[in-house]
Amino acid sequence: MKNILVVGSINMDMVMNTPYIPKLGETINGLGFMTVCGGKGANQACAIARLGLDVSMIGCVGDDVYASTLKDNLTESGVEISGIHTVEGSSGVAQITVCDGNNFIILEKGANGLLSPEILDKEEEKFRNADIVILQFEIPEETNIYAAKLAKKHNAKVLLNPAPMQKIPQELLKYVDIFVPNRHEAAELLGYELECEADYIKAICEIKAMGIGQVVITLGSKGSVFNKGDEIYLQPPVKTNVVDTTAAGDSFIGGFSSKYTEGCELFDCITNATKISTIVIGKKGASTSIPSKEEVEGTQFDIPEMVKLK
Ligand code: RIB
């Protein structure tokens, strides 16, 4: 069976729903609070595992009260966690405010900031067994670069989800086979906003010209855009009730990479990613909203036809 390795973050999400975004200095009443297991790396690993694929994760938790809950959540989802290390200090924490389905997040990296190249060396066997290695930006940059090098050493593909947005190091990009930014992260790389179809086409062509074969840009409420060889397609979104967009991007990556690793046709990979993220935005929280394979199979989706842009 194909094996996926996620190297990334594990967070405890502190989620507060609010009626509106408070001004600086203002105190308002919330509309409900919950703690939910999250972290971009962990969410992506959970999404893949719940779809029934073999996935291992390398990451760090702290020596605090959240660590066991975070690890149990991964294990119960089916993620292999022997690569999760316990380090001194707090686990990663994300303070998430959800308002009208949208969110903003304040992240305290905690243990994620201590995921080092030395830890990856201890886990090199996992790279040897991996077909694809998935990376995001909630761990140190040097660790991501080192992970990408180890992936290449062992002939695994590298999927980079450059989230949350930050300057993308060229040193890392040269190892990337599959690049899945959102429109803002793509804009950060390219230096212009992606506002219309002409921008999407230009962006994908320019990223491909950097040597990355497969580009998928998520567009939030506008769907996603991607290349299939030299052709470019838009997948419009499924019409649905948006409850909370947290982990929409992570579950898109999970849905995409699980089909991609199985060798499925690219359109199937995008369709699957669209289905999983559609379910996720209809529910509250990060890992709490990520569906099982059975839930996906039992859900009816009215997926709009893809549109060929180029
Ligand atoms: O992508 C969603 C995730 O971002 C949340 O679970 C939170 O932990 C932050 O890392």
PDB file of C-alpha atoms and ligand atoms in Angstrom:
ATOM      1  CA  MET A   1       0.000   0.000   0.000  1.00  0.00           C
ATOM      2  CA  LYS A   2       1.125   3.548  -0.750  1.00  0.00           C
ATOM      3  CA  ASN A   3       2.393   5.522   2.206  1.00  0.00           C
ATOM      4  CA  ILE A   4       2.036   9.192   2.959  1.00  0.00           C
ATOM      5  CA  LEU A   5       4.228  11.058   5.427  1.00  0.00           C
ATOM      6  CA  VAL A   6       3.102  14.364   6.932  1.00  0.00           C
ATOM      7  CA  VAL A   7       5.805  16.462   8.586  1.00  0.00           C
ATOM      8  CA  GLY A   8       4.120  19.307  10.406  1.00  0.00           C
ATOM      9  CA  SER A   9       2.268  20.991  13.208  1.00  0.00           C
ATOM     10  CA  ILE A  10      -0.040  19.732  15.928  1.00  0.00           C
ATOM     11  CA  ASN A  11      -2.116  22.334  17.785  1.00  0.00           C
ATOM     12  CA  MET A  12      -4.831  22.556  20.357  1.00  0.00           C
ATOM     13  CA  ASP A  13      -7.372  24.988  18.902  1.00  0.00           C
ATOM     14  CA  MET A  14      -9.198  27.320  21.310  1.00  0.00           C
ATOM     15  CA  VAL A  15     -12.247  28.245  19.281  1.00  0.00           C
ATOM     16  CA  MET A  16     -14.570  31.113  20.154  1.00  0.00           C
ATOM     17  CA  ASN A  17     -17.599  31.957  18.023  1.00  0.00           C
ATOM     18  CA  THR A  18     -18.461  35.660  18.037  1.00  0.00           C
ATOM     19  CA  PRO A  19     -21.335  37.789  16.716  1.00  0.00           C
ATOM     20  CA  TYR A  20     -18.848  40.296  15.255  1.00  0.00           C
ATOM     21  CA  ILE A  21     -15.125  41.082  15.359  1.00  0.00           C
ATOM     22  CA  PRO A  22     -14.467  43.229  18.459  1.00  0.00           C
ATOM     23  CA  LYS A  23     -12.555  46.471  18.225  1.00  0.00           C
ATOM     24  CA  LEU A  24      -9.232  46.837  20.073  1.00  0.00           C
ATOM     25  CA  GLY A  25      -9.976  47.306  23.784  1.00  0.00           C
ATOM     26  CA  GLU A  26     -13.583  46.077  23.466  1.00  0.00           C
ATOM     27  CA  THR A  27     -15.013  43.097  25.412  1.00  0.00           C
ATOM     28  CA  ILE A  28     -17.901  41.204  23.836  1.00  0.00           C
ATOM     29  CA  ASN A  29     -19.900  38.088  24.702  1.00  0.00           C
ATOM     30  CA  GLY A  30     -19.006  35.008  22.695  1.00  0.00           C
ATOM     31  CA  LEU A  31     -21.461  32.621  21.040  1.00  0.00           C
ATOM     32  CA  GLY A  32     -19.831  29.439  22.329  1.00  0.00           C
ATOM     33  CA  PHE A  33     -16.365  28.054  23.035  1.00  0.00           C
ATOM     34  CA  MET A  34     -14.697  24.725  22.352  1.00  0.00           C
ATOM     35  CA  THR A  35     -11.246  23.159  22.387  1.00  0.00           C
ATOM     36  CA  VAL A  36     -10.575  21.116  19.265  1.00  0.00           C
ATOM     37  CA  CYS A  37      -7.534  19.182  18.072  1.00  0.00           C
ATOM     38  CA  GLY A  38      -6.018  20.969  15.107  1.00  0.00           C
ATOM     39  CA  GLY A  39      -2.792  22.114  13.496  1.00  0.00           C
ATOM     40  CA  LYS A  40      -2.348  22.135   9.748  1.00  0.00           C
ATOM     41  CA  GLY A  41      -0.104  19.072   9.720  1.00  0.00           C
ATOM     42  CA  ALA A  42      -2.319  17.078  12.065  1.00  0.00           C
ATOM     43  CA  ASN A  43      -5.499  18.049  10.196  1.00  0.00           C
ATOM     44  CA  GLN A  44      -4.000  16.929   6.894  1.00  0.00           C
ATOM     45  CA  ALA A  45      -2.817  13.637   8.402  1.00  0.00           C
ATOM     46  CA  CYS A  46      -6.256  13.034   9.985  1.00  0.00           C
ATOM     47  CA  ALA A  47      -8.039  13.739   6.704  1.00  0.00           C
ATOM     48  CA  ILE A  48      -5.859  11.221   4.862  1.00  0.00           C
ATOM     49  CA  ALA A  49      -6.149   8.553   7.581  1.00  0.00           C
ATOM     50  CA  ARG A  50      -9.918   8.906   7.843  1.00  0.00           C
ATOM     51  CA  LEU A  51     -10.090   8.253   4.090  1.00  0.00           C
ATOM     52  CA  GLY A  52      -8.431   4.922   4.796  1.00  0.00           C
ATOM     53  CA  LEU A  53      -4.860   5.513   3.612  1.00  0.00           C
ATOM     54  CA  ASP A  54      -1.615   4.670   5.408  1.00  0.00           C
ATOM     55  CA  VAL A  55      -0.246   7.905   6.833  1.00  0.00           C
ATOM     56  CA  SER A  56       2.534   8.574   9.333  1.00  0.00           C
ATOM     57  CA  MET A  57       3.232  11.867  10.984  1.00  0.00           C
ATOM     58  CA  ILE A  58       6.417  13.448  12.301  1.00  0.00           C
ATOM     59  CA  GLY A  59       5.823  16.316  14.704  1.00  0.00           C
ATOM     60  CA  CYS A  60       6.220  17.536  18.273  1.00  0.00           C
ATOM     61  CA  VAL A  61       3.924  18.002  21.232  1.00  0.00           C
ATOM     62  CA  GLY A  62       4.823  19.622  24.549  1.00  0.00           C
ATOM     63  CA  ASP A  63       4.981  18.028  27.990  1.00  0.00           C
ATOM     64  CA  ASP A  64       1.649  19.635  28.911  1.00  0.00           C
ATOM     65  CA  VAL A  65      -1.982  18.658  29.487  1.00  0.00           C
ATOM     66  CA  TYR A  66      -2.855  18.828  25.778  1.00  0.00           C
ATOM     67  CA  ALA A  67      -0.238  16.362  24.541  1.00  0.00           C
ATOM     68  CA  SER A  68      -2.088  13.108  25.206  1.00  0.00           C
ATOM     69  CA  THR A  69      -5.370  14.431  23.767  1.00  0.00           C
ATOM     70  CA  LEU A  70      -3.557  15.582  20.618  1.00  0.00           C
ATOM     71  CA  LYS A  71      -1.804  12.232  20.173  1.00  0.00           C
ATOM     72  CA  ASP A  72      -4.968  10.229  20.929  1.00  0.00           C
ATOM     73  CA  ASN A  73      -6.867  12.202  18.310  1.00  0.00           C
ATOM     74  CA  LEU A  74      -4.280  11.264  15.679  1.00  0.00           C
ATOM     75  CA  THR A  75      -4.224   7.610  16.712  1.00  0.00           C
ATOM     76  CA  GLU A  76      -8.016   7.342  16.783  1.00  0.00           C
ATOM     77  CA  SER A  77      -8.119   8.823  13.291  1.00  0.00           C
ATOM     78  CA  GLY A  78      -5.717   6.111  12.094  1.00  0.00           C
ATOM     79  CA  VAL A  79      -2.473   8.122  11.874  1.00  0.00           C
ATOM     80  CA  GLU A  80       0.747   6.269  12.759  1.00  0.00           C
ATOM     81  CA  ILE A  81       2.339   8.438  15.463  1.00  0.00           C
ATOM     82  CA  SER A  82       5.644   6.844  16.425  1.00  0.00           C
ATOM     83  CA  GLY A  83       7.270   9.948  14.884  1.00  0.00           C
ATOM     84  CA  ILE A  84       5.575  12.328  17.326  1.00  0.00           C
ATOM     85  CA  HIS A  85       8.165  13.533  19.835  1.00  0.00           C
ATOM     86  CA  THR A  86       7.508  15.080  23.240  1.00  0.00           C
ATOM     87  CA  VAL A  87       9.570  18.190  23.951  1.00  0.00           C
ATOM     88  CA  GLU A  88       9.774  20.507  26.918  1.00  0.00           C
ATOM     89  CA  GLY A  89       7.214  23.315  27.109  1.00  0.00           C
ATOM     90  CA  SER A  90       3.742  23.854  25.733  1.00  0.00           C
ATOM     91  CA  SER A  91       2.129  22.193  22.747  1.00  0.00           C
ATOM     92  CA  GLY A  92       1.163  24.383  19.816  1.00  0.00           C
ATOM     93  CA  VAL A  93      -1.959  26.443  20.496  1.00  0.00           C
ATOM     94  CA  ALA A  94      -4.184  28.254  18.015  1.00  0.00           C
ATOM     95  CA  GLN A  95      -6.616  30.876  19.232  1.00  0.00           C
ATOM     96  CA  ILE A  96      -9.368  30.864  16.621  1.00  0.00           C
ATOM     97  CA  THR A  97     -12.195  33.370  16.365  1.00  0.00           C
ATOM     98  CA  VAL A  98     -15.068  32.309  14.123  1.00  0.00           C
ATOM     99  CA  CYS A  99     -17.490  34.948  12.929  1.00  0.00           C
ATOM    100  CA  ASP A 100     -20.110  34.360  10.217  1.00  0.00           C
ATOM    101  CA  GLY A 101     -18.327  31.208   9.059  1.00  0.00           C
ATOM    102  CA  ASN A 102     -14.986  32.964   8.553  1.00  0.00           C
ATOM    103  CA  ASN A 103     -12.133  32.860  10.996  1.00  0.00           C
ATOM    104  CA  PHE A 104      -8.931  34.482  12.096  1.00  0.00           C
ATOM    105  CA  ILE A 105      -6.227  32.597  13.913  1.00  0.00           C
ATOM    106  CA  ILE A 106      -3.466  33.577  16.324  1.00  0.00           C
ATOM    107  CA  LEU A 107      -0.889  30.839  16.547  1.00  0.00           C
ATOM    108  CA  GLU A 108       1.580  30.061  19.319  1.00  0.00           C
ATOM    109  CA  LYS A 109       3.953  27.530  17.784  1.00  0.00           C
ATOM    110  CA  GLY A 110       5.081  25.986  21.087  1.00  0.00           C
ATOM    111  CA  ALA A 111       6.454  22.497  20.512  1.00  0.00           C
ATOM    112  CA  ASN A 112       6.073  22.821  16.722  1.00  0.00           C
ATOM    113  CA  GLY A 113       8.930  25.325  16.799  1.00  0.00           C
ATOM    114  CA  LEU A 114      11.202  22.618  18.216  1.00  0.00           C
ATOM    115  CA  LEU A 115      10.699  20.150  15.373  1.00  0.00           C
ATOM    116  CA  SER A 116      14.317  20.073  14.213  1.00  0.00           C
ATOM    117  CA  PRO A 117      16.356  18.450  11.424  1.00  0.00           C
ATOM    118  CA  GLU A 118      17.921  16.271  14.165  1.00  0.00           C
ATOM    119  CA  ILE A 119      14.484  14.837  14.937  1.00  0.00           C
ATOM    120  CA  LEU A 120      13.958  14.147  11.232  1.00  0.00           C
ATOM    121  CA  ASP A 121      17.270  12.265  11.151  1.00  0.00           C
ATOM    122  CA  LYS A 122      15.939   9.962  13.867  1.00  0.00           C
ATOM    123  CA  GLU A 123      12.876   9.311  11.687  1.00  0.00           C
ATOM    124  CA  GLU A 124      14.640   8.849   8.349  1.00  0.00           C
ATOM    125  CA  GLU A 125      13.141   5.377   7.947  1.00  0.00           C
ATOM    126  CA  LYS A 126       9.724   7.029   7.516  1.00  0.00           C
ATOM    127  CA  PHE A 127      11.035   8.974   4.516  1.00  0.00           C
ATOM    128  CA  ARG A 128      12.363   5.746   3.033  1.00  0.00           C
ATOM    129  CA  ASN A 129       8.849   4.266   3.183  1.00  0.00           C
ATOM    130  CA  ALA A 130       7.023   7.335   1.890  1.00  0.00           C
ATOM    131  CA  ASP A 131       5.625   7.862  -1.602  1.00  0.00           C
ATOM    132  CA  ILE A 132       4.751  11.451  -0.851  1.00  0.00           C
ATOM    133  CA  VAL A 133       5.850  13.870   1.908  1.00  0.00           C
ATOM    134  CA  ILE A 134       3.487  16.707   2.825  1.00  0.00           C
ATOM    135  CA  LEU A 135       4.787  19.962   4.325  1.00  0.00           C
ATOM    136  CA  GLN A 136       3.258  23.212   5.598  1.00  0.00           C
ATOM    137  CA  PHE A 137       4.617  26.339   7.295  1.00  0.00           C
ATOM    138  CA  GLU A 138       3.887  25.898  11.004  1.00  0.00           C
ATOM    139  CA  ILE A 139       7.292  24.328  11.745  1.00  0.00           C
ATOM    140  CA  PRO A 140      10.772  25.890  11.331  1.00  0.00           C
ATOM    141  CA  GLU A 141      11.837  26.708   7.780  1.00  0.00           C
ATOM    142  CA  GLU A 142      15.129  24.823   8.076  1.00  0.00           C
ATOM    143  CA  THR A 143      13.202  21.692   9.110  1.00  0.00           C
ATOM    144  CA  ASN A 144      10.951  21.947   6.075  1.00  0.00           C
ATOM    145  CA  ILE A 145      13.966  22.320   3.781  1.00  0.00           C
ATOM    146  CA  TYR A 146      15.640  19.348   5.436  1.00  0.00           C
ATOM    147  CA  ALA A 147      12.443  17.282   5.153  1.00  0.00           C
ATOM    148  CA  ALA A 148      12.220  18.085   1.444  1.00  0.00           C
ATOM    149  CA  LYS A 149      15.847  17.007   0.952  1.00  0.00           C
ATOM    150  CA  LEU A 150      15.226  13.722   2.804  1.00  0.00           C
ATOM    151  CA  ALA A 151      12.128  13.145   0.674  1.00  0.00           C
ATOM    152  CA  LYS A 152      14.145  13.574  -2.508  1.00  0.00           C
ATOM    153  CA  LYS A 153      16.947  11.364  -1.160  1.00  0.00           C
ATOM    154  CA  HIS A 154      14.374   8.581  -0.839  1.00  0.00           C
ATOM    155  CA  ASN A 155      12.558   9.327  -4.113  1.00  0.00           C
ATOM    156  CA  ALA A 156       9.360  10.568  -2.500  1.00  0.00           C
ATOM    157  CA  LYS A 157       7.326  13.397  -4.017  1.00  0.00           C
ATOM    158  CA  VAL A 158       7.070  16.644  -2.048  1.00  0.00           C
ATOM    159  CA  LEU A 159       3.715  18.390  -1.655  1.00  0.00           C
ATOM    160  CA  LEU A 160       4.034  21.882  -0.181  1.00  0.00           C
ATOM    161  CA  ASN A 161       1.067  23.720   1.291  1.00  0.00           C
ATOM    162  CA  PRO A 162       2.660  27.132   2.059  1.00  0.00           C
ATOM    163  CA  ALA A 163       0.291  27.965   4.918  1.00  0.00           C
ATOM    164  CA  PRO A 164       0.057  30.114   6.895  1.00  0.00           C
ATOM    165  CA  MET A 165       1.242  32.774   4.477  1.00  0.00           C
ATOM    166  CA  GLN A 166       4.885  33.759   4.712  1.00  0.00           C
ATOM    167  CA  LYS A 167       7.769  34.346   2.332  1.00  0.00           C
ATOM    168  CA  ILE A 168       8.414  31.094   0.491  1.00  0.00           C
ATOM    169  CA  PRO A 169      12.131  30.153   0.448  1.00  0.00           C
ATOM    170  CA  GLN A 170      13.514  29.393  -3.023  1.00  0.00           C
ATOM    171  CA  GLU A 171      15.707  26.777  -1.363  1.00  0.00           C
ATOM    172  CA  LEU A 172      12.536  24.842  -0.519  1.00  0.00           C
ATOM    173  CA  LEU A 173      10.627  25.469  -3.743  1.00  0.00           C
ATOM    174  CA  LYS A 174      13.243  23.696  -5.835  1.00  0.00           C
ATOM    175  CA  TYR A 175      12.300  20.375  -4.187  1.00  0.00           C
ATOM    176  CA  VAL A 176       8.541  20.784  -4.598  1.00  0.00           C
ATOM    177  CA  ASP A 177       6.612  18.526  -7.006  1.00  0.00           C
ATOM    178  CA  ILE A 178       3.075  19.535  -6.017  1.00  0.00           C
ATOM    179  CA  PHE A 179       2.347  23.061  -4.825  1.00  0.00           C
ATOM    180  CA  VAL A 180      -0.998  23.806  -3.175  1.00  0.00           C
ATOM    181  CA  PRO A 181      -1.242  27.429  -1.992  1.00  0.00           C
ATOM    182  CA  ASN A 182      -4.378  29.439  -1.495  1.00  0.00           C
ATOM    183  CA  ARG A 183      -4.801  32.579  -3.590  1.00  0.00           C
ATOM    184  CA  HIS A 184      -3.136  34.806  -0.948  1.00  0.00           C
ATOM    185  CA  GLU A 185      -0.140  32.522  -0.559  1.00  0.00           C
ATOM    186  CA  ALA A 186       0.220  32.388  -4.343  1.00  0.00           C
ATOM    187  CA  ALA A 187       0.025  36.192  -4.403  1.00  0.00           C
ATOM    188  CA  GLU A 188       2.809  36.399  -1.821  1.00  0.00           C
ATOM    189  CA  LEU A 189       5.014  34.280  -4.075  1.00  0.00           C
ATOM    190  CA  LEU A 190       4.152  36.084  -7.305  1.00  0.00           C
ATOM    191  CA  GLY A 191       3.766  39.680  -6.151  1.00  0.00           C
ATOM    192  CA  TYR A 192       0.233  40.296  -7.482  1.00  0.00           C
ATOM    193  CA  GLU A 193      -3.313  39.440  -6.391  1.00  0.00           C
ATOM    194  CA  LEU A 194      -5.241  36.672  -8.131  1.00  0.00           C
ATOM    195  CA  GLU A 195      -8.562  38.279  -8.923  1.00  0.00           C
ATOM    196  CA  CYS A 196      -9.772  36.921 -12.269  1.00  0.00           C
ATOM    197  CA  GLU A 197      -9.332  33.986 -14.613  1.00  0.00           C
ATOM    198  CA  ALA A 198      -6.515  35.730 -16.482  1.00  0.00           C
ATOM    199  CA  ASP A 199      -4.651  36.050 -13.145  1.00  0.00           C
ATOM    200  CA  TYR A 200      -5.199  32.360 -12.375  1.00  0.00           C
ATOM    201  CA  ILE A 201      -3.775  31.324 -15.742  1.00  0.00           C
ATOM    202  CA  LYS A 202      -0.816  33.675 -15.410  1.00  0.00           C
ATOM    203  CA  ALA A 203      -0.122  32.495 -11.860  1.00  0.00           C
ATOM    204  CA  ILE A 204      -0.157  28.810 -12.728  1.00  0.00           C
ATOM    205  CA  CYS A 205       2.043  29.335 -15.775  1.00  0.00           C
ATOM    206  CA  GLU A 206       4.556  31.344 -13.740  1.00  0.00           C
ATOM    207  CA  ILE A 207       4.698  28.795 -10.928  1.00  0.00           C
ATOM    208  CA  LYS A 208       5.136  25.988 -13.448  1.00  0.00           C
ATOM    209  CA  ALA A 209       7.974  27.956 -15.012  1.00  0.00           C
ATOM    210  CA  MET A 210       9.689  27.784 -11.601  1.00  0.00           C
ATOM    211  CA  GLY A 211       9.974  24.032 -12.201  1.00  0.00           C
ATOM    212  CA  ILE A 212       6.924  22.798 -10.272  1.00  0.00           C
ATOM    213  CA  GLY A 213       4.967  20.260 -12.311  1.00  0.00           C
ATOM    214  CA  GLN A 214       1.668  20.247 -10.449  1.00  0.00           C
ATOM    215  CA  VAL A 215       0.014  23.407  -9.173  1.00  0.00           C
ATOM    216  CA  VAL A 216      -3.360  23.604  -7.438  1.00  0.00           C
ATOM    217  CA  ILE A 217      -4.506  26.982  -6.093  1.00  0.00           C
ATOM    218  CA  THR A 218      -7.459  27.017  -3.723  1.00  0.00           C
ATOM    219  CA  LEU A 219      -9.723  30.031  -4.182  1.00  0.00           C
ATOM    220  CA  GLY A 220     -12.009  29.850  -1.146  1.00  0.00           C
ATOM    221  CA  SER A 221     -15.579  30.603  -2.209  1.00  0.00           C
ATOM    222  CA  LYS A 222     -14.504  30.514  -5.873  1.00  0.00           C
ATOM    223  CA  GLY A 223     -13.334  26.884  -5.857  1.00  0.00           C
ATOM    224  CA  SER A 224      -9.902  25.873  -7.089  1.00  0.00           C
ATOM    225  CA  VAL A 225      -7.770  26.190 -10.186  1.00  0.00           C
ATOM    226  CA  PHE A 226      -5.128  23.720 -11.351  1.00  0.00           C
ATOM    227  CA  ASN A 227      -3.040  22.542 -14.257  1.00  0.00           C
ATOM    228  CA  LYS A 228      -3.254  19.202 -16.006  1.00  0.00           C
ATOM    229  CA  GLY A 229      -0.037  19.211 -17.975  1.00  0.00           C
ATOM    230  CA  ASP A 230      -0.192  22.432 -19.991  1.00  0.00           C
ATOM    231  CA  GLU A 231      -3.970  22.770 -19.664  1.00  0.00           C
ATOM    232  CA  ILE A 232      -5.550  24.828 -16.874  1.00  0.00           C
ATOM    233  CA  TYR A 233      -8.942  24.135 -15.291  1.00  0.00           C
ATOM    234  CA  LEU A 234     -11.227  25.812 -12.793  1.00  0.00           C
ATOM    235  CA  GLN A 235     -13.279  23.700 -10.390  1.00  0.00           C
ATOM    236  CA  PRO A 236     -16.158  25.910  -9.243  1.00  0.00           C
ATOM    237  CA  PRO A 237     -17.248  25.321  -5.621  1.00  0.00           C
ATOM    238  CA  VAL A 238     -20.161  23.212  -4.452  1.00  0.00           C
ATOM    239  CA  LYS A 239     -23.032  25.388  -3.215  1.00  0.00           C
ATOM    240  CA  THR A 240     -23.288  24.728   0.518  1.00  0.00           C
ATOM    241  CA  ASN A 241     -24.056  26.317   3.867  1.00  0.00           C
ATOM    242  CA  VAL A 242     -20.767  27.648   5.307  1.00  0.00           C
ATOM    243  CA  VAL A 243     -20.554  27.115   9.082  1.00  0.00           C
ATOM    244  CA  ASP A 244     -16.794  27.326   9.707  1.00  0.00           C
ATOM    245  CA  THR A 245     -13.990  27.361   7.140  1.00  0.00           C
ATOM    246  CA  THR A 246     -11.339  26.143   9.625  1.00  0.00           C
ATOM    247  CA  ALA A 247      -9.372  23.229   8.105  1.00  0.00           C
ATOM    248  CA  ALA A 248     -11.003  23.637   4.681  1.00  0.00           C
ATOM    249  CA  GLY A 249      -7.567  23.952   3.077  1.00  0.00           C
ATOM    250  CA  ASP A 250      -6.147  21.088   5.153  1.00  0.00           C
ATOM    251  CA  SER A 251      -8.959  18.744   4.210  1.00  0.00           C
ATOM    252  CA  PHE A 252      -8.624  19.761   0.552  1.00  0.00           C
ATOM    253  CA  ILE A 253      -4.964  18.677   0.750  1.00  0.00           C
ATOM    254  CA  GLY A 254      -6.016  15.423   2.452  1.00  0.00           C
ATOM    255  CA  GLY A 255      -8.614  14.661  -0.200  1.00  0.00           C
ATOM    256  CA  PHE A 256      -6.262  15.552  -3.047  1.00  0.00           C
ATOM    257  CA  SER A 257      -3.186  13.711  -1.820  1.00  0.00           C
ATOM    258  CA  SER A 258      -5.023  10.522  -0.888  1.00  0.00           C
ATOM    259  CA  LYS A 259      -6.273  10.057  -4.467  1.00  0.00           C
ATOM    260  CA  TYR A 260      -3.016  11.347  -5.989  1.00  0.00           C
ATOM    261  CA  THR A 261      -0.953   8.834  -4.024  1.00  0.00           C
ATOM    262  CA  GLU A 262      -3.231   6.026  -5.177  1.00  0.00           C
ATOM    263  CA  GLY A 263      -2.379   7.015  -8.753  1.00  0.00           C
ATOM    264  CA  CYS A 264      -5.867   8.319  -9.574  1.00  0.00           C
ATOM    265  CA  GLU A 265      -6.581  10.608 -12.492  1.00  0.00           C
ATOM    266  CA  LEU A 266      -6.015  14.285 -11.642  1.00  0.00           C
ATOM    267  CA  PHE A 267      -9.694  15.246 -12.080  1.00  0.00           C
ATOM    268  CA  ASP A 268     -10.606  12.554  -9.504  1.00  0.00           C
ATOM    269  CA  CYS A 269      -8.053  14.008  -7.089  1.00  0.00           C
ATOM    270  CA  ILE A 270      -9.594  17.484  -7.413  1.00  0.00           C
ATOM    271  CA  THR A 271     -13.143  16.142  -7.152  1.00  0.00           C
ATOM    272  CA  ASN A 272     -12.262  14.230  -3.993  1.00  0.00           C
ATOM    273  CA  ALA A 273     -10.536  17.294  -2.488  1.00  0.00           C
ATOM    274  CA  THR A 274     -13.617  19.384  -3.288  1.00  0.00           C
ATOM    275  CA  LYS A 275     -15.932  16.843  -1.635  1.00  0.00           C
ATOM    276  CA  ILE A 276     -13.911  16.613   1.585  1.00  0.00           C
ATOM    277  CA  SER A 277     -13.514  20.368   1.988  1.00  0.00           C
ATOM    278  CA  THR A 278     -17.226  20.892   1.243  1.00  0.00           C
ATOM    279  CA  ILE A 279     -18.126  18.617   4.161  1.00  0.00           C
ATOM    280  CA  VAL A 280     -15.611  20.361   6.418  1.00  0.00           C
ATOM    281  CA  ILE A 281     -16.925  23.897   5.899  1.00  0.00           C
ATOM    282  CA  GLY A 282     -20.407  22.717   6.844  1.00  0.00           C
ATOM    283  CA  LYS A 283     -19.292  21.796  10.381  1.00  0.00           C
ATOM    284  CA  LYS A 284     -17.595  23.440  13.336  1.00  0.00           C
ATOM    285  CA  GLY A 285     -13.933  23.016  14.241  1.00  0.00           C
ATOM    286  CA  ALA A 286     -10.832  21.463  12.684  1.00  0.00           C
ATOM    287  CA  SER A 287     -10.462  17.722  13.319  1.00  0.00           C
ATOM    288  CA  THR A 288     -14.095  17.590  14.490  1.00  0.00           C
ATOM    289  CA  SER A 289     -15.280  18.420  10.974  1.00  0.00           C
ATOM    290  CA  ILE A 290     -13.040  16.086   8.952  1.00  0.00           C
ATOM    291  CA  PRO A 291     -15.114  13.195   7.526  1.00  0.00           C
ATOM    292  CA  SER A 292     -14.530   9.458   7.400  1.00  0.00           C
ATOM    293  CA  LYS A 293     -14.519   7.561   4.095  1.00  0.00           C
ATOM    294  CA  GLU A 294     -18.028   6.265   4.919  1.00  0.00           C
ATOM    295  CA  GLU A 295     -19.343   9.784   5.496  1.00  0.00           C
ATOM    296  CA  VAL A 296     -17.934  10.937   2.164  1.00  0.00           C
ATOM    297  CA  GLU A 297     -19.405   7.941   0.353  1.00  0.00           C
ATOM    298  CA  GLY A 298     -22.782   8.528   1.998  1.00  0.00           C
ATOM    299  CA  THR A 299     -22.972  12.223   1.065  1.00  0.00           C
ATOM    300  CA  GLN A 300     -24.614  13.521  -2.120  1.00  0.00           C
ATOM    301  CA  PHE A 301     -22.629  16.295  -3.827  1.00  0.00           C
ATOM    302  CA  ASP A 302     -23.763  18.515  -6.613  1.00  0.00           C
ATOM    303  CA  ILE A 303     -20.305  19.253  -8.022  1.00  0.00           C
ATOM    304  CA  PRO A 304     -20.280  21.810 -10.845  1.00  0.00           C
ATOM    305  CA  GLU A 305     -18.464  20.840 -14.032  1.00  0.00           C
ATOM    306  CA  MET A 306     -14.849  21.872 -14.362  1.00  0.00           C
ATOM    307  CA  VAL A 307     -14.174  24.728 -16.746  1.00  0.00           C
ATOM    308  CA  LYS A 308     -11.190  24.610 -19.079  1.00  0.00           C
ATOM    309  CA  LEU A 309      -9.434  28.005 -18.882  1.00  0.00           C
ATOM    310  CA  LYS A 310      -6.498  27.201 -21.143  1.00  0.00           C
TER     311      LYS A 310
HETATM  312  O1  RIB B   1      -5.773  25.208   9.016  1.00  0.00           O
HETATM  313  C1  RIB B   1      -6.453  25.225  10.235  1.00  0.00           C
HETATM  314  C2  RIB B   1      -5.492  25.121  11.377  1.00  0.00           C
HETATM  315  O2  RIB B   1      -4.660  26.254  11.388  1.00  0.00           O
HETATM  316  C3  RIB B   1      -6.140  25.085  12.730  1.00  0.00           C
HETATM  317  O3  RIB B   1      -6.482  23.790  13.148  1.00  0.00           O
HETATM  318  C4  RIB B   1      -5.107  25.754  13.621  1.00  0.00           C
HETATM  319  O4  RIB B   1      -4.490  24.894  14.495  1.00  0.00           O
HETATM  320  C5  RIB B   1      -4.115  26.414  12.671  1.00  0.00           C
HETATM  321  O5  RIB B   1      -2.932  25.759  12.672  1.00  0.00           O
END
